[in-house]
mmCIF file of C-alpha atoms in Angstrom:
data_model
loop_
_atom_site.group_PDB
_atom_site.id
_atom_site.type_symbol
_atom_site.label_atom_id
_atom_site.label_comp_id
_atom_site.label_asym_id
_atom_site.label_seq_id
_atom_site.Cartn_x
_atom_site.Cartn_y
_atom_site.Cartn_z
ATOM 1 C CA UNK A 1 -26.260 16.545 -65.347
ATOM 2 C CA UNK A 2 -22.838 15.480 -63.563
ATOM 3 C CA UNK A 3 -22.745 14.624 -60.251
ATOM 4 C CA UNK A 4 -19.557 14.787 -58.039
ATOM 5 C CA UNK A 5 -18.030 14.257 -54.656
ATOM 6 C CA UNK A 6 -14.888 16.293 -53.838
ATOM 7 C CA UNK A 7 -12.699 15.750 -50.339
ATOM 8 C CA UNK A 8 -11.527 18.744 -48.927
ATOM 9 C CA UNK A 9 -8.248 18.586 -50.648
ATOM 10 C CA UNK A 10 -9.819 18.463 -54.212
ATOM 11 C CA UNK A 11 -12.365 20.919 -53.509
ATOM 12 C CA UNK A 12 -9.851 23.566 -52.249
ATOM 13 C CA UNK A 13 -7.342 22.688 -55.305
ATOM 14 C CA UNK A 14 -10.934 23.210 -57.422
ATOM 15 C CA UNK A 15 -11.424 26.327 -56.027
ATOM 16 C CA UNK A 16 -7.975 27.803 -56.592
ATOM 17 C CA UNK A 17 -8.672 26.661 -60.547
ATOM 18 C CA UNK A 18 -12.399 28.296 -60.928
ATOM 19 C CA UNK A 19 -11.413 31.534 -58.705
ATOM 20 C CA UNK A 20 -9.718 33.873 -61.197
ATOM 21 C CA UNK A 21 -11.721 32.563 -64.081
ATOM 22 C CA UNK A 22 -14.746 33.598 -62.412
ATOM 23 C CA UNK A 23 -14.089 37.019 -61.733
ATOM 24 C CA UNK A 24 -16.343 39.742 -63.410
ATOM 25 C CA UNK A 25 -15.572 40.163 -66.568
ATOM 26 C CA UNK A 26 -17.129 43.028 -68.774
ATOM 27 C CA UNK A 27 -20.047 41.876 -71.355
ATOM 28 C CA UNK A 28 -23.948 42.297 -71.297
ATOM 29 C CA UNK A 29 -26.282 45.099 -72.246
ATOM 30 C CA UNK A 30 -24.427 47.618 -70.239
ATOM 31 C CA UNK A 31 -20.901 46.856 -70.238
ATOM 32 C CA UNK A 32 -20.721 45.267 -66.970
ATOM 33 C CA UNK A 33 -20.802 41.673 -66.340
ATOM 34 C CA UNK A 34 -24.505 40.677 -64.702
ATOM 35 C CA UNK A 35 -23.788 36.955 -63.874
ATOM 36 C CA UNK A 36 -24.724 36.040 -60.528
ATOM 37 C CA UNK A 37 -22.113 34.046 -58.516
ATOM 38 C CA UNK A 38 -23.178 30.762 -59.261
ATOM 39 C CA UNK A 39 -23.715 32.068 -62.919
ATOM 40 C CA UNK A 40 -19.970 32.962 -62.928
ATOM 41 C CA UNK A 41 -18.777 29.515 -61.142
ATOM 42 C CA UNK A 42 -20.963 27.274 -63.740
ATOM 43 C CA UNK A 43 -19.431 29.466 -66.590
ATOM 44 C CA UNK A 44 -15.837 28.809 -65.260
ATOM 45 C CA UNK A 45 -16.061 25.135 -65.124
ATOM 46 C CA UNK A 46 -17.283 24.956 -68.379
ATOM 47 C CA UNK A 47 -14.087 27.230 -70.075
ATOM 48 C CA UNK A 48 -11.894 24.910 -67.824
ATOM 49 C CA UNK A 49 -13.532 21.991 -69.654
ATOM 50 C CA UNK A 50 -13.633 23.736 -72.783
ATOM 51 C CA UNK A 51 -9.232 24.616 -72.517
ATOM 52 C CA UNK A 52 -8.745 21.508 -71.923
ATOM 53 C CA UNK A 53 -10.713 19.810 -75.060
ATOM 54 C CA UNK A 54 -8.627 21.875 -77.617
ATOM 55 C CA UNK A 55 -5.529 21.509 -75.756
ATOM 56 C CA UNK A 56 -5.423 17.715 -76.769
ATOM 57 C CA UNK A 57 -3.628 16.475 -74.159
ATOM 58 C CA UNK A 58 -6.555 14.348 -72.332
ATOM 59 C CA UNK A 59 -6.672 10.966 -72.848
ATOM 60 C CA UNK A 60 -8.155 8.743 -74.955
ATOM 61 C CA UNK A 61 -11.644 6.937 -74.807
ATOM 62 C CA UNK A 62 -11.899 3.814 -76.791
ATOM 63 C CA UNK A 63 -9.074 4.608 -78.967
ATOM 64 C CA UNK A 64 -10.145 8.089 -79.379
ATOM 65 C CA UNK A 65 -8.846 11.390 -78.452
ATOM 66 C CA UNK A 66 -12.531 13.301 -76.687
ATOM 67 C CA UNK A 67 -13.813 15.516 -79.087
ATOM 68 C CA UNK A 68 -17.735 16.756 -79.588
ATOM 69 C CA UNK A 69 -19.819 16.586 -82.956
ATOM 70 C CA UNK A 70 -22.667 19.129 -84.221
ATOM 71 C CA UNK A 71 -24.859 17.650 -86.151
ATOM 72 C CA UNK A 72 -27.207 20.251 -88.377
ATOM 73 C CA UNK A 73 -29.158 20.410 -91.548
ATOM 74 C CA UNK A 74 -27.320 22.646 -94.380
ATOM 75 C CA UNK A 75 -30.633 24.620 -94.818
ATOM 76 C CA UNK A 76 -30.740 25.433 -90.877
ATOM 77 C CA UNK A 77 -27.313 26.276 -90.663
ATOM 78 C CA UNK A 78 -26.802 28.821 -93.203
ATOM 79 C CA UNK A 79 -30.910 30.385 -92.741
ATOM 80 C CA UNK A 80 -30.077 32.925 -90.281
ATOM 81 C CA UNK A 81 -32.888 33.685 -88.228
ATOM 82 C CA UNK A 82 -35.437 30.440 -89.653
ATOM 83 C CA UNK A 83 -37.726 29.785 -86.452
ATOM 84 C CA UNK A 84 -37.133 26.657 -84.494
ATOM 85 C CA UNK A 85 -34.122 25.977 -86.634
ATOM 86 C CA UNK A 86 -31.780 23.315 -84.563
ATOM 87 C CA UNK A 87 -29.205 20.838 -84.468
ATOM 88 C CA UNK A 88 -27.937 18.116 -82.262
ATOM 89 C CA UNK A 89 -24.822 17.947 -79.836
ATOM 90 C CA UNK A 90 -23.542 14.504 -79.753
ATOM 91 C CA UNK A 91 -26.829 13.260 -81.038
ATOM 92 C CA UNK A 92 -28.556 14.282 -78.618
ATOM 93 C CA UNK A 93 -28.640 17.748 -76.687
ATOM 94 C CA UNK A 94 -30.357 20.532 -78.979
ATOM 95 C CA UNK A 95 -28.685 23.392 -80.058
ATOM 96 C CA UNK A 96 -30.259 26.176 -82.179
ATOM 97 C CA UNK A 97 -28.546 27.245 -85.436
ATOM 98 C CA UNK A 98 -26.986 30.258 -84.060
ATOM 99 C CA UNK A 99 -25.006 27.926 -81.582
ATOM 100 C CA UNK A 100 -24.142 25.221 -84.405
ATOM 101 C CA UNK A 101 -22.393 27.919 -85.792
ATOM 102 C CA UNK A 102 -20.324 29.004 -83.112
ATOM 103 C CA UNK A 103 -19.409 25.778 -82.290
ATOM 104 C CA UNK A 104 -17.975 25.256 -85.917
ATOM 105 C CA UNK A 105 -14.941 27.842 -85.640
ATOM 106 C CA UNK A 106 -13.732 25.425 -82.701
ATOM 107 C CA UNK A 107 -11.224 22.931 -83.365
ATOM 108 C CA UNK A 108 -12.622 21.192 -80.315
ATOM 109 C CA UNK A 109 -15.982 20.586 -82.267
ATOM 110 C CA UNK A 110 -16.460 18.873 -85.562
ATOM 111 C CA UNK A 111 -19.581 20.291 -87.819
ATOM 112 C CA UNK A 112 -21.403 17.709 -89.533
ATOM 113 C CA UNK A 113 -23.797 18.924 -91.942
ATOM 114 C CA UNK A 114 -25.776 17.080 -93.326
ATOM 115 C CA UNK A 115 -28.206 17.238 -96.851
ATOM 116 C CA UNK A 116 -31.974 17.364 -97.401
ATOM 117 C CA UNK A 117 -32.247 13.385 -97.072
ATOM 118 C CA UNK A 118 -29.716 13.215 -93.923
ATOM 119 C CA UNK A 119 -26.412 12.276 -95.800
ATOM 120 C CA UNK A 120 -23.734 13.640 -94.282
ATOM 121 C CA UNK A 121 -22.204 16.574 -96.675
ATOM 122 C CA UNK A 122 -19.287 18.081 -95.020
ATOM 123 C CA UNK A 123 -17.514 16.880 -92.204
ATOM 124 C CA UNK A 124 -15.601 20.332 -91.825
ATOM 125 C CA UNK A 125 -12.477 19.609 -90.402
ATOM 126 C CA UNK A 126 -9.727 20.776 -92.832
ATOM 127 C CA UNK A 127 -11.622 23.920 -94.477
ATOM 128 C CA UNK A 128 -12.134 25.531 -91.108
ATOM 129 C CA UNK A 129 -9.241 24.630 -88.611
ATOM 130 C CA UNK A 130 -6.537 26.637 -88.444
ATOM 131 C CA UNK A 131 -2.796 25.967 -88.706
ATOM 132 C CA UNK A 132 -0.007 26.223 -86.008
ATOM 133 C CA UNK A 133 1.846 29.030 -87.966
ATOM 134 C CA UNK A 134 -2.014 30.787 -88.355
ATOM 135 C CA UNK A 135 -2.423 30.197 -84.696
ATOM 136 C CA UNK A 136 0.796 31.656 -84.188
ATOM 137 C CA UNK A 137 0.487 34.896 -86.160
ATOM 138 C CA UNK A 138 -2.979 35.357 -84.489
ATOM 139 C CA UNK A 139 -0.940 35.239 -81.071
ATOM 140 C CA UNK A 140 1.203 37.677 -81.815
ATOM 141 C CA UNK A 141 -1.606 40.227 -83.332
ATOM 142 C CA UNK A 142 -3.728 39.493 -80.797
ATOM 143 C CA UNK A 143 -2.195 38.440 -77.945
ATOM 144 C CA UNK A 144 -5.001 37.059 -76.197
ATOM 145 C CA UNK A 145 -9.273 37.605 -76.504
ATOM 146 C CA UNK A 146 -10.007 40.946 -78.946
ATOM 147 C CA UNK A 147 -12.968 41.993 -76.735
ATOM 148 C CA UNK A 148 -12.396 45.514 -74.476
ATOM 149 C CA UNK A 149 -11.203 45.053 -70.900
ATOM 150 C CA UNK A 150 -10.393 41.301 -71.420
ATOM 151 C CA UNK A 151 -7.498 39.836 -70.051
ATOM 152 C CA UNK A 152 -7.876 36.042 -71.128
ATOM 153 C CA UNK A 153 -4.558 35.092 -72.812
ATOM 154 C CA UNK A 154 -4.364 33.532 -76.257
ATOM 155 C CA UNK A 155 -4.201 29.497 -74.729
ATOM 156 C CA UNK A 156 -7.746 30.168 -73.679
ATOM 157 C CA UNK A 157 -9.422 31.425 -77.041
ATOM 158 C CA UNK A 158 -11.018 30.689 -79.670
ATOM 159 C CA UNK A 159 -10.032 31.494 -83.059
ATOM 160 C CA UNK A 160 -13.208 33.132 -84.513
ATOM 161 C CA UNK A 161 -14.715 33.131 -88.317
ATOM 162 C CA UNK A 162 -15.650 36.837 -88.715
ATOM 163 C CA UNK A 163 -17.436 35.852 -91.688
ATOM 164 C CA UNK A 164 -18.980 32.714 -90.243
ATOM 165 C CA UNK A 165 -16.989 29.594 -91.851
ATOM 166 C CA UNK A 166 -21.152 28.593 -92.288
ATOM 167 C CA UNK A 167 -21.384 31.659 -94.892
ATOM 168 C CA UNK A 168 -18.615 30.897 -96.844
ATOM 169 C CA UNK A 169 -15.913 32.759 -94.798
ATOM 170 C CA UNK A 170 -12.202 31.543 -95.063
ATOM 171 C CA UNK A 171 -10.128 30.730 -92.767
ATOM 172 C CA UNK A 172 -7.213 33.509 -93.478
ATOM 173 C CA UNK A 173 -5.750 35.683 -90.872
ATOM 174 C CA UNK A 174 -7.752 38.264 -92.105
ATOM 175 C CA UNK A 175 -10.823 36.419 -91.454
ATOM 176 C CA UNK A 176 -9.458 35.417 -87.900
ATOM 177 C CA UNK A 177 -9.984 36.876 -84.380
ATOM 178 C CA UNK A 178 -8.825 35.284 -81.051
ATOM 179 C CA UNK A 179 -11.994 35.732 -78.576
ATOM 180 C CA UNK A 180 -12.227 33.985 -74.976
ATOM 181 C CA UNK A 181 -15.164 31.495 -74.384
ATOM 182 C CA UNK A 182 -17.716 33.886 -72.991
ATOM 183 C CA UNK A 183 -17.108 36.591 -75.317
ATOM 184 C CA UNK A 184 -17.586 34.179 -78.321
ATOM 185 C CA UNK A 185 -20.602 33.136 -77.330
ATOM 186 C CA UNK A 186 -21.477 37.086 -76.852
ATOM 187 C CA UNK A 187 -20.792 37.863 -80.137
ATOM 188 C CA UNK A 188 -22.826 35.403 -81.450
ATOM 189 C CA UNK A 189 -25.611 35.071 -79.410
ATOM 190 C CA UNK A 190 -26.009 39.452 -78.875
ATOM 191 C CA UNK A 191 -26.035 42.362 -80.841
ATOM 192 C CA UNK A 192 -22.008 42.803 -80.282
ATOM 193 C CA UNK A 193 -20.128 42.891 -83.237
ATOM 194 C CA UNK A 194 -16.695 42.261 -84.786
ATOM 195 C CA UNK A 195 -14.939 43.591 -87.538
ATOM 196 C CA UNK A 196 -11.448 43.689 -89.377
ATOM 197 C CA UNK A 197 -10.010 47.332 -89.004
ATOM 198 C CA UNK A 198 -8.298 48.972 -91.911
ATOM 199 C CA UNK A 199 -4.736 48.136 -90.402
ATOM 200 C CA UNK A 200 -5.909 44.429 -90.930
ATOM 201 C CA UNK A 201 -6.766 44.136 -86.760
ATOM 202 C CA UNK A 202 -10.349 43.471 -85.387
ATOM 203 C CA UNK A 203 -11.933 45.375 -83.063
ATOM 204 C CA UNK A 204 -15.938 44.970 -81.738
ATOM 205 C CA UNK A 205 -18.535 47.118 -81.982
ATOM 206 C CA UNK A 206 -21.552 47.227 -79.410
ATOM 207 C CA UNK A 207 -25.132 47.402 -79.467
ATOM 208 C CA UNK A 208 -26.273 51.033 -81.149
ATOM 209 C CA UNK A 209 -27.482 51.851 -77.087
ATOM 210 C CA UNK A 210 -24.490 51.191 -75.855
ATOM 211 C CA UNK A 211 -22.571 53.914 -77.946
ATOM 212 C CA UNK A 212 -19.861 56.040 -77.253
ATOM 213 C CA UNK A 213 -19.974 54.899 -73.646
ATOM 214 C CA UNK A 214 -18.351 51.522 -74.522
ATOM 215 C CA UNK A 215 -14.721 51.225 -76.292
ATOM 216 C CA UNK A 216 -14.217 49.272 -79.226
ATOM 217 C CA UNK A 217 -11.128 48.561 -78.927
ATOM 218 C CA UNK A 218 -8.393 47.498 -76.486
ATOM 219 C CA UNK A 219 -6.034 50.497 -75.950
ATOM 220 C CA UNK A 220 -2.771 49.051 -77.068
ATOM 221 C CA UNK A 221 -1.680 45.749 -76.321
ATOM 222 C CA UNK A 222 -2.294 44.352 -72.932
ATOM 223 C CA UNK A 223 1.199 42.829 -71.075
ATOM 224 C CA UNK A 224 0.818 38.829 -71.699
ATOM 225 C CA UNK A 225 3.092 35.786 -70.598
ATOM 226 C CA UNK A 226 4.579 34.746 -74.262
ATOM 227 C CA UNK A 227 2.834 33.292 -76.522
ATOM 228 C CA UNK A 228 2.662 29.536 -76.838
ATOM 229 C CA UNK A 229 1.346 28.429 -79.766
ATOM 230 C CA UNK A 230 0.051 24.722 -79.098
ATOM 231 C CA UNK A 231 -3.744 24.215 -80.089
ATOM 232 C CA UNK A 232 -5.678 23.598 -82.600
ATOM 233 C CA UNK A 233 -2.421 22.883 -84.936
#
């Protein structure tokens, strides 16, 4: 793990950062958000992290702009559900399947997937990214993460495969769904769902004991700063 030594300045400017983006935010089993404190903190650091990988604007490392790589087999990435299926995060932190595949609708992350005798098939970065005028359009249908009660604004979400991009889905608007980093990682990793609405807008869906006590849907669109449309171009 990292280890770090703040002065009193730093910490103080740190905690102004983490403070709103670890307020309670609604998720879980029951609609509420049942992260402990330090639970909340930890997950705040990370989206800070995570905002500013996609944003690009870090700087280089040995000529190279910071970036993360999933490495998976083809056969454990597309067998939903195959037992002890896993892949490797920067060579060398496991991740299951279900998390490779998350991690391949970021532009942050690049998939490598590789064939039955390890040669690398797919390197995924055009097929999947989206475009500054997709990102765009998703801003203004969106405005910011799809999931109920969340306020993130667009800048801070990912733009999510409802069809996984590992199952063949494209990346079209109407494949498309701006979600936050927690609720991303919700919808894949819990029974939450997301689907594209008849009027071509997604909406989520909870877990079948969670019904009717949980909306599906924002009411109407929340009030946002405007939309700046600067990642993942």
């Amino acid at each position: 793990g990292l280890v770090g030594v703040l002065d009193a300045e730093a910490g103080q400017a740190l905690e102004a950062v983490l403070s709103p983006l670890a307020k309670p935010r609604p998720s879980g089993e029951h609609g509420v958000d049942e992260r402990d404190p330090a639970q909340r903190y930890g997950d705040a650091l990370a989206e800070l992290a995570d905002h500013s990988l996609r944003a690009g604007s870090l700087p280089s490392e040995g000529g190279e702009k910071p970036r993360m790589v999933v490495t998976i087999g083809l056969r454990e990435l597309c067998a939903d559900g195959l037992p002890g299926a896993t892949g490797l995060l920067n060579q060398d932190v496991p991740v299951t399947a279900e998390q490779a595949r998350r991690l391949a609708c970021d532009a942050g992350v690049i998939p490598a997937v590789l064939g039955s005798k390890g040669e690398v098939l797919d390197l995924g970065r055009e097929q999947r990214l989206v475009s500054t005028a997709q990102r765009r359009a998703l801003a203004l249908r969106d405005g910011g993460c799809v999931f109920p009660g969340c306020d993130r604004p667009e800048g801070w979400c990912h733009a999510h495969h409802v069809q996984h991009w590992s199952e063949g889905g494209p990346t079209d608007l109407h494949n498309l769904a701006l979600l936050c980093g927690e609720h991303h990682r919700l919808i894949h990793h819990s029974e939450w769902n997301i689907h594209m609405g008849s009027g071509g807008k997604p909406y989520c869906t909870p877990p079948p004991w969670m019904r009717p006590h949980i909306p599906q849907q924002r009411a109407g669109p929340m009030t946002r700063a405007p939309a700046r449309a600067t990642l993942d171009g």
